[in-house]
Amino acid sequence: MIFPAGTVLCAFADIADGASKGFTLGEGDWPLRGLLVRLGDAVYGYVNHCPHAGHRLNFHPDRFLTPDGSLILCLSHGALFDKASGRCVEGPCRGEALKRLAVKVESGEVRLAEPADLEKLVTRYW
Ligand code: FES
């Protein structure tokens, strides 16, 4: 399944400046789970899949950041990621990066900026 460019992920106002928000596209056992991080007027999107061991980053909805809000945190083994680049700056996958999802803010909504192919973005485990 391919979600077209322009697919709405959430309202821009739903993400406080500096904060994060999760989203899910699709249904069933293997939807596309992602996270958004807002820095001022910019929003960055990533697939919710840690490059270390492939776990989801968060245990609680919309909570993807360190307590001080400065970095993205994977709660499984503590990897820390830069909010704007997704690059791991500390932890077991240092130098790797979260998979980027191109997003844009348009008409007060955060939307996909490019089509998102579920088959290419979701890692399945059997
Ligand atoms: S799975 Fe994220 S740090 Fe290990």
Tab-separated table of N, CA and C in Angstrom, residues 35 46-57 72-82 85-100 123 125:
chain	number	residue	atom	x	y	z
A	35	LEU	N	6.960	8.913	13.818
A	35	LEU	CA	6.980	9.980	14.816
A	35	LEU	C	7.320	11.292	14.138
A	46	TYR	N	9.959	10.605	11.039
A	46	TYR	CA	10.785	9.400	11.011
A	46	TYR	C	9.904	8.169	11.175
A	47	VAL	N	10.406	7.043	10.660
A	47	VAL	CA	9.769	5.761	10.919
A	47	VAL	C	10.112	5.357	12.350
A	48	ASN	N	9.126	4.861	13.074
A	48	ASN	CA	9.331	4.461	14.470
A	48	ASN	C	9.959	3.070	14.520
A	49	HIS	N	11.247	3.033	14.219
A	49	HIS	CA	11.975	1.774	14.096
A	49	HIS	C	13.437	2.073	14.402
A	50	CYS	N	13.923	1.564	15.514
A	50	CYS	CA	15.302	1.872	15.922
A	50	CYS	C	16.296	1.086	15.065
A	51	PRO	N	17.348	1.749	14.550
A	51	PRO	CA	18.325	1.037	13.723
A	51	PRO	C	19.172	0.044	14.525
A	52	HIS	N	19.130	0.084	15.847
A	52	HIS	CA	19.917	-0.866	16.635
A	52	HIS	C	19.341	-2.267	16.528
A	53	ALA	N	18.207	-2.516	17.153
A	53	ALA	CA	17.619	-3.859	17.152
A	53	ALA	C	16.219	-3.869	16.555
A	54	GLY	N	15.830	-2.773	15.964
A	54	GLY	CA	14.563	-2.747	15.248
A	54	GLY	C	13.336	-2.577	16.115
A	55	HIS	N	13.526	-2.220	17.381
A	55	HIS	CA	12.374	-2.031	18.253
A	55	HIS	C	11.711	-0.691	17.966
A	56	ARG	N	10.466	-0.568	18.431
A	56	ARG	CA	9.856	0.756	18.462
A	56	ARG	C	10.605	1.595	19.485
A	57	LEU	N	10.645	2.893	19.250
A	57	LEU	CA	11.421	3.767	20.134
A	57	LEU	C	10.718	4.011	21.464
A	72	ILE	N	15.881	12.633	20.651
A	72	ILE	CA	14.974	11.496	20.543
A	72	ILE	C	15.629	10.319	21.269
A	73	LEU	N	14.845	9.586	22.026
A	73	LEU	CA	15.369	8.485	22.846
A	73	LEU	C	14.703	7.177	22.458
A	74	CYS	N	15.507	6.126	22.286
A	74	CYS	CA	14.958	4.778	22.175
A	74	CYS	C	14.995	4.158	23.564
A	75	LEU	N	13.843	3.820	24.080
A	75	LEU	CA	13.779	3.331	25.457
A	75	LEU	C	14.308	1.904	25.611
A	76	SER	N	14.476	1.178	24.507
A	76	SER	CA	14.942	-0.210	24.635
A	76	SER	C	16.350	-0.289	25.209
A	77	HIS	N	17.308	0.400	24.592
A	77	HIS	CA	18.695	0.334	25.053
A	77	HIS	C	19.335	1.704	25.123
A	78	GLY	N	18.537	2.760	25.058
A	78	GLY	CA	19.043	4.100	25.348
A	78	GLY	C	19.692	4.850	24.210
A	79	ALA	N	19.524	4.424	22.973
A	79	ALA	CA	20.110	5.194	21.871
A	79	ALA	C	19.498	6.597	21.830
A	80	LEU	N	20.334	7.584	21.510
A	80	LEU	CA	19.908	8.977	21.443
A	80	LEU	C	20.099	9.495	20.024
A	81	PHE	N	19.089	10.197	19.526
A	81	PHE	CA	19.094	10.662	18.139
A	81	PHE	C	18.870	12.164	18.086
A	82	ASP	N	19.593	12.813	17.173
A	82	ASP	CA	19.376	14.233	16.917
A	82	ASP	C	17.974	14.440	16.335
A	85	SER	N	18.130	15.631	12.361
A	85	SER	CA	18.749	14.754	11.352
A	85	SER	C	18.377	13.288	11.539
A	86	GLY	N	17.952	12.912	12.747
A	86	GLY	CA	17.661	11.511	13.041
A	86	GLY	C	18.898	10.676	13.281
A	87	ARG	N	20.074	11.295	13.265
A	87	ARG	CA	21.318	10.537	13.422
A	87	ARG	C	21.530	10.162	14.894
A	88	CYS	N	21.974	8.942	15.113
A	88	CYS	CA	22.258	8.489	16.475
A	88	CYS	C	23.561	9.125	16.948
A	89	VAL	N	23.482	9.870	18.040
A	89	VAL	CA	24.652	10.583	18.552
A	89	VAL	C	25.249	9.897	19.773
A	90	GLU	N	24.529	8.920	20.332
A	90	GLU	CA	25.036	8.194	21.502
A	90	GLU	C	24.270	6.894	21.626
A	91	GLY	N	24.971	5.830	22.001
A	91	GLY	CA	24.291	4.560	22.192
A	91	GLY	C	24.777	3.483	21.237
A	92	PRO	N	24.101	2.332	21.228
A	92	PRO	CA	24.608	1.164	20.511
A	92	PRO	C	24.569	1.261	18.987
A	93	CYS	N	23.879	2.256	18.431
A	93	CYS	CA	23.850	2.390	16.965
A	93	CYS	C	24.411	3.748	16.546
A	94	ARG	N	25.377	4.249	17.344
A	94	ARG	CA	25.989	5.544	17.063
A	94	ARG	C	26.442	5.619	15.601
A	95	GLY	N	26.072	6.712	14.926
A	95	GLY	CA	26.440	6.920	13.531
A	95	GLY	C	25.366	6.473	12.550
A	96	GLU	N	24.475	5.585	12.994
A	96	GLU	CA	23.351	5.211	12.125
A	96	GLU	C	22.249	6.259	12.303
A	97	ALA	N	21.154	6.068	11.599
A	97	ALA	CA	20.105	7.091	11.660
A	97	ALA	C	18.726	6.469	11.543
A	98	LEU	N	17.757	7.161	12.100
A	98	LEU	CA	16.360	6.794	11.896
A	98	LEU	C	16.013	6.993	10.420
A	99	LYS	N	15.071	6.199	9.935
A	99	LYS	CA	14.642	6.341	8.548
A	99	LYS	C	13.737	7.562	8.430
A	100	ARG	N	14.112	8.468	7.544
A	100	ARG	CA	13.412	9.742	7.390
A	100	ARG	C	12.123	9.583	6.601
A	123	THR	N	9.260	-2.948	8.603
A	123	THR	CA	9.995	-4.192	8.753
A	123	THR	C	9.104	-5.184	9.477
A	125	TYR	N	8.448	-8.945	11.232
A	125	TYR	CA	9.142	-10.014	11.949
A	125	TYR	C	8.245	-11.231	11.965
